[in-house]
């Protein structure tokens, strides 16, 4: 302990007004060292006006920048690999399909690393909706989270579009030529031609259900979760595995914000309404509805067969347990959604 700390302790314990060692007359005239009060500085969460504003926007901002990082790395690697395959852009290809898998996995890990301790690192409307439906994430936060995630996708895609616009011009044949799927597929997902509508939906459903099973497992303290700080690594492996095993046919959106955010951007920069009308409005029922349904089913399966914590609606006490004032104990290693415990 520092000397100033010792002085404070001594002053508090031996020089207080009711101490026998100090008579009231002495207390009236006693002037403690200024250093003592300087060391006894008080702390506050709000040292200035901006700190109060920041308190309200921290979680949405974390979701926004987390998704933006995912899109920057993900669509960035798409552009680099595909565009470099054109001899007008590069002398040789700068990557392959595995490079794309790694790019999206790295983007996801870094995005979660940035946002996990602040917002819970959802970075995915399907995750947000699933945890609101089955766990204790408040529904009042759902619209704010989803809006922040979508805007993060728009901004991330805009940054990459600006970065690769000249390469896209060379690839397409001109500034005013933009094709769908064509280079629109560098930003959003478009299924392989041989895929039926049912197959497309199932592909996205399956990948997202697996993702949520893993997310539930790594936040369950009764199921061997990874050490603190290693959740992004687990998600890196998960996204890498989903991409390498299930990603080819539909582009493994498994995240409505990852697809819709960049799709909004492409519709604004010259690709037009074709990004929405493709395959009878593919954009809504495959990369949006498919992941949401898959996330709900993934959490339902995990909570039904494995999770024993009170956070899940599956484990809510029945009438007999309520009469006995009994409930399940908390079983999450840490709240997967930041701030829930304060609601």
GROMACS .gro file of C-alpha atoms in nm:
model
  343
    1UNK     CA    1   0.000   0.000   0.000
    2UNK     CA    2   0.123   0.349  -0.080
    3UNK     CA    3   0.220   0.595   0.191
    4UNK     CA    4  -0.080   0.811   0.106
    5UNK     CA    5  -0.307   0.509   0.148
    6UNK     CA    6  -0.157   0.445   0.491
    7UNK     CA    7  -0.214   0.809   0.588
    8UNK     CA    8  -0.580   0.785   0.494
    9UNK     CA    9  -0.627   0.467   0.692
   10UNK     CA   10  -0.449   0.621   0.993
   11UNK     CA   11  -0.660   0.933   0.973
   12UNK     CA   12  -0.986   0.737   0.954
   13UNK     CA   13  -0.902   0.502   1.240
   14UNK     CA   14  -0.715   0.728   1.486
   15UNK     CA   15  -0.812   1.086   1.411
   16UNK     CA   16  -1.189   1.078   1.383
   17UNK     CA   17  -1.399   1.315   1.598
   18UNK     CA   18  -1.516   1.053   1.853
   19UNK     CA   19  -1.169   0.913   1.910
   20UNK     CA   20  -1.044   0.927   2.269
   21UNK     CA   21  -0.709   1.037   2.135
   22UNK     CA   22  -0.858   1.354   1.994
   23UNK     CA   23  -1.060   1.594   2.206
   24UNK     CA   24  -1.333   1.803   2.033
   25UNK     CA   25  -1.119   2.114   2.056
   26UNK     CA   26  -0.846   1.938   1.869
   27UNK     CA   27  -1.090   1.822   1.604
   28UNK     CA   28  -1.204   2.176   1.539
   29UNK     CA   29  -0.853   2.298   1.469
   30UNK     CA   30  -0.715   1.987   1.300
   31UNK     CA   31  -0.625   2.039   0.934
   32UNK     CA   32  -0.540   1.712   0.755
   33UNK     CA   33  -0.285   1.705   0.476
   34UNK     CA   34  -0.421   1.792   0.135
   35UNK     CA   35  -0.250   1.481  -0.001
   36UNK     CA   36  -0.482   1.265   0.208
   37UNK     CA   37  -0.797   1.395   0.038
   38UNK     CA   38  -0.625   1.399  -0.301
   39UNK     CA   39  -0.561   1.028  -0.267
   40UNK     CA   40  -0.917   0.967  -0.150
   41UNK     CA   41  -1.060   1.064  -0.489
   42UNK     CA   42  -1.420   0.967  -0.562
   43UNK     CA   43  -1.510   0.783  -0.881
   44UNK     CA   44  -1.819   0.818  -1.100
   45UNK     CA   45  -1.956   0.642  -1.406
   46UNK     CA   46  -2.037   0.977  -1.561
   47UNK     CA   47  -1.737   1.211  -1.550
   48UNK     CA   48  -1.888   1.427  -1.826
   49UNK     CA   49  -2.199   1.473  -2.040
   50UNK     CA   50  -2.085   1.243  -2.321
   51UNK     CA   51  -2.038   0.957  -2.075
   52UNK     CA   52  -2.411   0.975  -1.993
   53UNK     CA   53  -2.506   0.970  -2.360
   54UNK     CA   54  -2.269   0.682  -2.426
   55UNK     CA   55  -2.440   0.474  -2.158
   56UNK     CA   56  -2.753   0.460  -2.374
   57UNK     CA   57  -2.583   0.378  -2.702
   58UNK     CA   58  -2.302   0.141  -2.597
   59UNK     CA   59  -2.491  -0.180  -2.672
   60UNK     CA   60  -2.638  -0.075  -3.010
   61UNK     CA   61  -2.301   0.074  -3.104
   62UNK     CA   62  -2.128  -0.254  -3.018
   63UNK     CA   63  -2.371  -0.443  -3.242
   64UNK     CA   64  -2.327  -0.188  -3.520
   65UNK     CA   65  -1.947  -0.198  -3.525
   66UNK     CA   66  -1.937  -0.574  -3.467
   67UNK     CA   67  -2.149  -0.642  -3.777
   68UNK     CA   68  -1.954  -0.380  -3.971
   69UNK     CA   69  -1.631  -0.570  -3.898
   70UNK     CA   70  -1.789  -0.898  -4.009
   71UNK     CA   71  -1.897  -0.743  -4.338
   72UNK     CA   72  -1.566  -0.566  -4.400
   73UNK     CA   73  -1.371  -0.890  -4.367
   74UNK     CA   74  -1.635  -1.111  -4.530
   75UNK     CA   75  -1.732  -0.909  -4.834
   76UNK     CA   76  -1.372  -0.791  -4.856
   77UNK     CA   77  -1.246  -1.144  -4.904
   78UNK     CA   78  -1.528  -1.214  -5.152
   79UNK     CA   79  -1.417  -0.917  -5.361
   80UNK     CA   80  -1.049  -1.002  -5.343
   81UNK     CA   81  -1.091  -1.366  -5.442
   82UNK     CA   82  -1.349  -1.319  -5.717
   83UNK     CA   83  -1.234  -0.993  -5.872
   84UNK     CA   84  -0.868  -1.098  -5.882
   85UNK     CA   85  -0.974  -1.387  -6.105
   86UNK     CA   86  -1.020  -1.136  -6.387
   87UNK     CA   87  -0.697  -1.069  -6.574
   88UNK     CA   88  -0.792  -0.703  -6.609
   89UNK     CA   89  -0.786  -0.674  -6.231
   90UNK     CA   90  -0.490  -0.890  -6.129
   91UNK     CA   91  -0.228  -1.106  -6.294
   92UNK     CA   92  -0.326  -1.404  -6.080
   93UNK     CA   93  -0.605  -1.506  -5.845
   94UNK     CA   94  -0.561  -1.392  -5.487
   95UNK     CA   95  -0.728  -1.676  -5.303
   96UNK     CA   96  -0.981  -1.956  -5.334
   97UNK     CA   97  -1.299  -2.081  -5.165
   98UNK     CA   98  -1.110  -2.169  -4.848
   99UNK     CA   99  -0.985  -1.811  -4.833
  100UNK     CA  100  -1.348  -1.698  -4.832
  101UNK     CA  101  -1.426  -1.937  -4.546
  102UNK     CA  102  -1.136  -1.800  -4.343
  103UNK     CA  103  -1.228  -1.438  -4.416
  104UNK     CA  104  -1.583  -1.475  -4.288
  105UNK     CA  105  -1.470  -1.676  -3.985
  106UNK     CA  106  -1.207  -1.417  -3.892
  107UNK     CA  107  -1.457  -1.134  -3.936
  108UNK     CA  108  -1.706  -1.309  -3.706
  109UNK     CA  109  -1.445  -1.377  -3.438
  110UNK     CA  110  -1.318  -1.019  -3.439
  111UNK     CA  111  -1.670  -0.875  -3.441
  112UNK     CA  112  -1.766  -1.084  -3.137
  113UNK     CA  113  -1.438  -0.995  -2.969
  114UNK     CA  114  -1.518  -0.626  -3.009
  115UNK     CA  115  -1.879  -0.644  -2.891
  116UNK     CA  116  -1.914  -0.949  -2.669
  117UNK     CA  117  -1.846  -0.785  -2.335
  118UNK     CA  118  -2.072  -0.489  -2.411
  119UNK     CA  119  -2.377  -0.614  -2.597
  120UNK     CA  120  -2.332  -0.990  -2.576
  121UNK     CA  121  -2.204  -1.003  -2.933
  122UNK     CA  122  -2.524  -1.115  -3.105
  123UNK     CA  123  -2.433  -0.953  -3.440
  124UNK     CA  124  -2.723  -1.146  -3.588
  125UNK     CA  125  -3.099  -1.072  -3.575
  126UNK     CA  126  -3.169  -1.446  -3.564
  127UNK     CA  127  -2.964  -1.477  -3.244
  128UNK     CA  128  -3.134  -1.174  -3.090
  129UNK     CA  129  -3.483  -1.304  -3.168
  130UNK     CA  130  -3.405  -1.657  -3.048
  131UNK     CA  131  -3.268  -1.539  -2.714
  132UNK     CA  132  -3.562  -1.305  -2.666
  133UNK     CA  133  -3.804  -1.591  -2.740
  134UNK     CA  134  -3.639  -1.861  -2.526
  135UNK     CA  135  -3.404  -1.690  -2.284
  136UNK     CA  136  -3.431  -1.372  -2.079
  137UNK     CA  137  -3.324  -1.112  -2.332
  138UNK     CA  138  -3.576  -0.823  -2.311
  139UNK     CA  139  -3.801  -0.780  -2.613
  140UNK     CA  140  -3.781  -0.402  -2.579
  141UNK     CA  141  -3.416  -0.419  -2.690
  142UNK     CA  142  -3.483  -0.636  -2.995
  143UNK     CA  143  -3.577  -0.357  -3.243
  144UNK     CA  144  -3.277  -0.146  -3.141
  145UNK     CA  145  -3.036  -0.438  -3.174
  146UNK     CA  146  -3.171  -0.542  -3.514
  147UNK     CA  147  -3.162  -0.188  -3.650
  148UNK     CA  148  -2.801  -0.145  -3.534
  149UNK     CA  149  -2.706  -0.479  -3.691
  150UNK     CA  150  -2.863  -0.390  -4.025
  151UNK     CA  151  -2.698  -0.048  -4.034
  152UNK     CA  152  -2.365  -0.209  -3.952
  153UNK     CA  153  -2.415  -0.434  -4.254
  154UNK     CA  154  -2.497  -0.138  -4.478
  155UNK     CA  155  -2.194   0.062  -4.366
  156UNK     CA  156  -1.955  -0.232  -4.383
  157UNK     CA  157  -2.066  -0.312  -4.737
  158UNK     CA  158  -2.041   0.055  -4.833
  159UNK     CA  159  -1.681   0.069  -4.714
  160UNK     CA  160  -1.586  -0.238  -4.916
  161UNK     CA  161  -1.775  -0.117  -5.224
  162UNK     CA  162  -1.584   0.211  -5.212
  163UNK     CA  163  -1.258   0.023  -5.165
  164UNK     CA  164  -1.311  -0.213  -5.462
  165UNK     CA  165  -1.517   0.008  -5.693
  166UNK     CA  166  -1.246   0.036  -5.959
  167UNK     CA  167  -1.190  -0.340  -5.962
  168UNK     CA  168  -1.568  -0.391  -5.993
  169UNK     CA  169  -1.572  -0.147  -6.286
  170UNK     CA  170  -1.302  -0.349  -6.465
  171UNK     CA  171  -1.473  -0.679  -6.384
  172UNK     CA  172  -1.815  -0.560  -6.506
  173UNK     CA  173  -1.687  -0.358  -6.800
  174UNK     CA  174  -1.779  -0.009  -6.688
  175UNK     CA  175  -1.893   0.215  -6.403
  176UNK     CA  176  -2.258   0.201  -6.502
  177UNK     CA  177  -2.274  -0.178  -6.550
  178UNK     CA  178  -2.389  -0.371  -6.245
  179UNK     CA  179  -2.524  -0.725  -6.273
  180UNK     CA  180  -2.729  -0.947  -6.045
  181UNK     CA  181  -2.624  -1.195  -5.920
  182UNK     CA  182  -2.293  -1.103  -6.092
  183UNK     CA  183  -2.094  -0.874  -5.866
  184UNK     CA  184  -2.399  -0.828  -5.644
  185UNK     CA  185  -2.309  -1.176  -5.519
  186UNK     CA  186  -1.991  -1.032  -5.371
  187UNK     CA  187  -2.204  -0.858  -5.108
  188UNK     CA  188  -2.517  -1.069  -5.055
  189UNK     CA  189  -2.602  -1.436  -5.099
  190UNK     CA  190  -2.752  -1.591  -5.414
  191UNK     CA  191  -2.823  -1.961  -5.439
  192UNK     CA  192  -2.684  -2.201  -5.699
  193UNK     CA  193  -2.909  -2.238  -6.003
  194UNK     CA  194  -2.984  -2.605  -5.942
  195UNK     CA  195  -3.118  -2.542  -5.589
  196UNK     CA  196  -3.494  -2.556  -5.536
  197UNK     CA  197  -3.667  -2.308  -5.308
  198UNK     CA  198  -3.716  -2.573  -5.039
  199UNK     CA  199  -3.352  -2.678  -5.061
  200UNK     CA  200  -3.237  -2.316  -5.027
  201UNK     CA  201  -3.450  -2.265  -4.718
  202UNK     CA  202  -3.330  -2.590  -4.560
  203UNK     CA  203  -2.965  -2.507  -4.626
  204UNK     CA  204  -2.988  -2.176  -4.436
  205UNK     CA  205  -3.208  -2.332  -4.167
  206UNK     CA  206  -2.958  -2.611  -4.104
  207UNK     CA  207  -2.651  -2.389  -4.084
  208UNK     CA  208  -2.815  -2.145  -3.843
  209UNK     CA  209  -2.953  -2.419  -3.619
  210UNK     CA  210  -2.602  -2.562  -3.583
  211UNK     CA  211  -2.465  -2.216  -3.508
  212UNK     CA  212  -2.716  -2.160  -3.227
  213UNK     CA  213  -2.652  -2.503  -3.078
  214UNK     CA  214  -2.287  -2.404  -3.045
  215UNK     CA  215  -2.370  -2.057  -2.909
  216UNK     CA  216  -2.592  -2.211  -2.642
  217UNK     CA  217  -2.324  -2.465  -2.549
  218UNK     CA  218  -2.043  -2.213  -2.507
  219UNK     CA  219  -2.253  -1.997  -2.273
  220UNK     CA  220  -2.371  -2.290  -2.057
  221UNK     CA  221  -2.152  -2.319  -1.748
  222UNK     CA  222  -2.273  -2.677  -1.693
  223UNK     CA  223  -2.148  -2.792  -2.031
  224UNK     CA  224  -1.774  -2.720  -2.033
  225UNK     CA  225  -1.772  -2.367  -2.179
  226UNK     CA  226  -1.445  -2.227  -2.314
  227UNK     CA  227  -1.235  -2.009  -2.081
  228UNK     CA  228  -1.323  -1.643  -2.067
  229UNK     CA  229  -1.201  -1.464  -2.377
  230UNK     CA  230  -1.196  -1.773  -2.600
  231UNK     CA  231  -1.556  -1.756  -2.718
  232UNK     CA  232  -1.448  -1.573  -3.038
  233UNK     CA  233  -1.210  -1.860  -3.114
  234UNK     CA  234  -1.491  -2.115  -3.084
  235UNK     CA  235  -1.709  -1.905  -3.312
  236UNK     CA  236  -1.421  -1.875  -3.557
  237UNK     CA  237  -1.404  -2.254  -3.579
  238UNK     CA  238  -1.783  -2.280  -3.604
  239UNK     CA  239  -1.817  -2.034  -3.892
  240UNK     CA  240  -1.515  -2.185  -4.065
  241UNK     CA  241  -1.671  -2.530  -4.037
  242UNK     CA  242  -2.016  -2.419  -4.156
  243UNK     CA  243  -1.863  -2.241  -4.453
  244UNK     CA  244  -1.635  -2.529  -4.549
  245UNK     CA  245  -1.909  -2.791  -4.512
  246UNK     CA  246  -2.240  -2.621  -4.586
  247UNK     CA  247  -2.157  -2.292  -4.752
  248UNK     CA  248  -2.135  -2.355  -5.124
  249UNK     CA  249  -2.499  -2.384  -5.226
  250UNK     CA  250  -2.652  -2.068  -5.075
  251UNK     CA  251  -2.349  -1.872  -4.956
  252UNK     CA  252  -2.427  -1.951  -4.590
  253UNK     CA  253  -2.584  -1.622  -4.488
  254UNK     CA  254  -2.698  -1.772  -4.152
  255UNK     CA  255  -2.749  -1.409  -4.049
  256UNK     CA  256  -3.021  -1.177  -4.184
  257UNK     CA  257  -2.810  -0.865  -4.118
  258UNK     CA  258  -2.515  -1.014  -4.304
  259UNK     CA  259  -2.734  -1.050  -4.613
  260UNK     CA  260  -2.992  -0.771  -4.596
  261UNK     CA  261  -2.752  -0.495  -4.494
  262UNK     CA  262  -2.522  -0.539  -4.796
  263UNK     CA  263  -2.827  -0.603  -5.018
  264UNK     CA  264  -2.967  -0.264  -4.923
  265UNK     CA  265  -2.632  -0.109  -5.011
  266UNK     CA  266  -2.619  -0.275  -5.354
  267UNK     CA  267  -2.970  -0.158  -5.437
  268UNK     CA  268  -2.858   0.199  -5.364
  269UNK     CA  269  -2.537   0.199  -5.569
  270UNK     CA  270  -2.666   0.084  -5.905
  271UNK     CA  271  -2.788  -0.275  -5.884
  272UNK     CA  272  -3.148  -0.161  -5.843
  273UNK     CA  273  -3.452  -0.371  -5.761
  274UNK     CA  274  -3.306  -0.684  -5.921
  275UNK     CA  275  -3.139  -0.770  -5.589
  276UNK     CA  276  -3.490  -0.812  -5.441
  277UNK     CA  277  -3.680  -0.967  -5.732
  278UNK     CA  278  -3.419  -1.240  -5.791
  279UNK     CA  279  -3.587  -1.585  -5.778
  280UNK     CA  280  -3.927  -1.466  -5.656
  281UNK     CA  281  -3.797  -1.251  -5.372
  282UNK     CA  282  -3.541  -1.504  -5.260
  283UNK     CA  283  -3.392  -1.244  -5.025
  284UNK     CA  284  -3.670  -1.265  -4.770
  285UNK     CA  285  -3.755  -1.632  -4.740
  286UNK     CA  286  -3.407  -1.780  -4.760
  287UNK     CA  287  -3.141  -1.556  -4.594
  288UNK     CA  288  -3.389  -1.391  -4.354
  289UNK     CA  289  -3.670  -1.630  -4.262
  290UNK     CA  290  -3.452  -1.941  -4.293
  291UNK     CA  291  -3.193  -1.827  -4.034
  292UNK     CA  292  -3.458  -1.696  -3.793
  293UNK     CA  293  -3.646  -2.028  -3.796
  294UNK     CA  294  -3.317  -2.220  -3.770
  295UNK     CA  295  -3.208  -2.012  -3.470
  296UNK     CA  296  -3.538  -2.069  -3.291
  297UNK     CA  297  -3.519  -2.443  -3.350
  298UNK     CA  298  -3.153  -2.458  -3.246
  299UNK     CA  299  -3.219  -2.291  -2.909
  300UNK     CA  300  -3.534  -2.499  -2.858
  301UNK     CA  301  -3.344  -2.824  -2.913
  302UNK     CA  302  -3.061  -2.725  -2.679
  303UNK     CA  303  -3.292  -2.601  -2.402
  304UNK     CA  304  -3.520  -2.904  -2.431
  305UNK     CA  305  -3.249  -3.168  -2.407
  306UNK     CA  306  -2.951  -3.005  -2.234
  307UNK     CA  307  -3.001  -2.668  -2.064
  308UNK     CA  308  -3.113  -2.676  -1.699
  309UNK     CA  309  -3.094  -2.306  -1.614
  310UNK     CA  310  -3.374  -2.080  -1.505
  311UNK     CA  311  -3.297  -1.845  -1.795
  312UNK     CA  312  -3.493  -2.061  -2.040
  313UNK     CA  313  -3.870  -2.068  -2.072
  314UNK     CA  314  -3.839  -2.446  -2.103
  315UNK     CA  315  -3.734  -2.454  -1.737
  316UNK     CA  316  -3.995  -2.217  -1.596
  317UNK     CA  317  -4.148  -2.355  -1.273
  318UNK     CA  318  -4.487  -2.526  -1.302
  319UNK     CA  319  -4.776  -2.478  -1.060
  320UNK     CA  320  -4.640  -2.724  -0.803
  321UNK     CA  321  -4.294  -2.563  -0.806
  322UNK     CA  322  -4.445  -2.216  -0.772
  323UNK     CA  323  -4.650  -2.322  -0.469
  324UNK     CA  324  -4.331  -2.450  -0.310
  325UNK     CA  325  -4.144  -2.132  -0.411
  326UNK     CA  326  -3.898  -2.337  -0.616
  327UNK     CA  327  -3.723  -2.257  -0.941
  328UNK     CA  328  -3.425  -2.376  -1.142
  329UNK     CA  329  -3.088  -2.219  -1.069
  330UNK     CA  330  -2.903  -1.999  -1.315
  331UNK     CA  331  -2.692  -2.216  -1.544
  332UNK     CA  332  -2.525  -1.971  -1.779
  333UNK     CA  333  -2.154  -1.916  -1.729
  334UNK     CA  334  -2.214  -1.553  -1.807
  335UNK     CA  335  -2.508  -1.368  -1.947
  336UNK     CA  336  -2.491  -1.415  -2.325
  337UNK     CA  337  -2.666  -1.081  -2.355
  338UNK     CA  338  -2.502  -0.792  -2.174
  339UNK     CA  339  -2.724  -0.596  -1.939
  340UNK     CA  340  -3.000  -0.857  -1.904
  341UNK     CA  341  -2.938  -0.897  -1.533
  342UNK     CA  342  -3.024  -0.530  -1.485
  343UNK     CA  343  -3.369  -0.557  -1.639
   0.00000   0.00000   0.00000
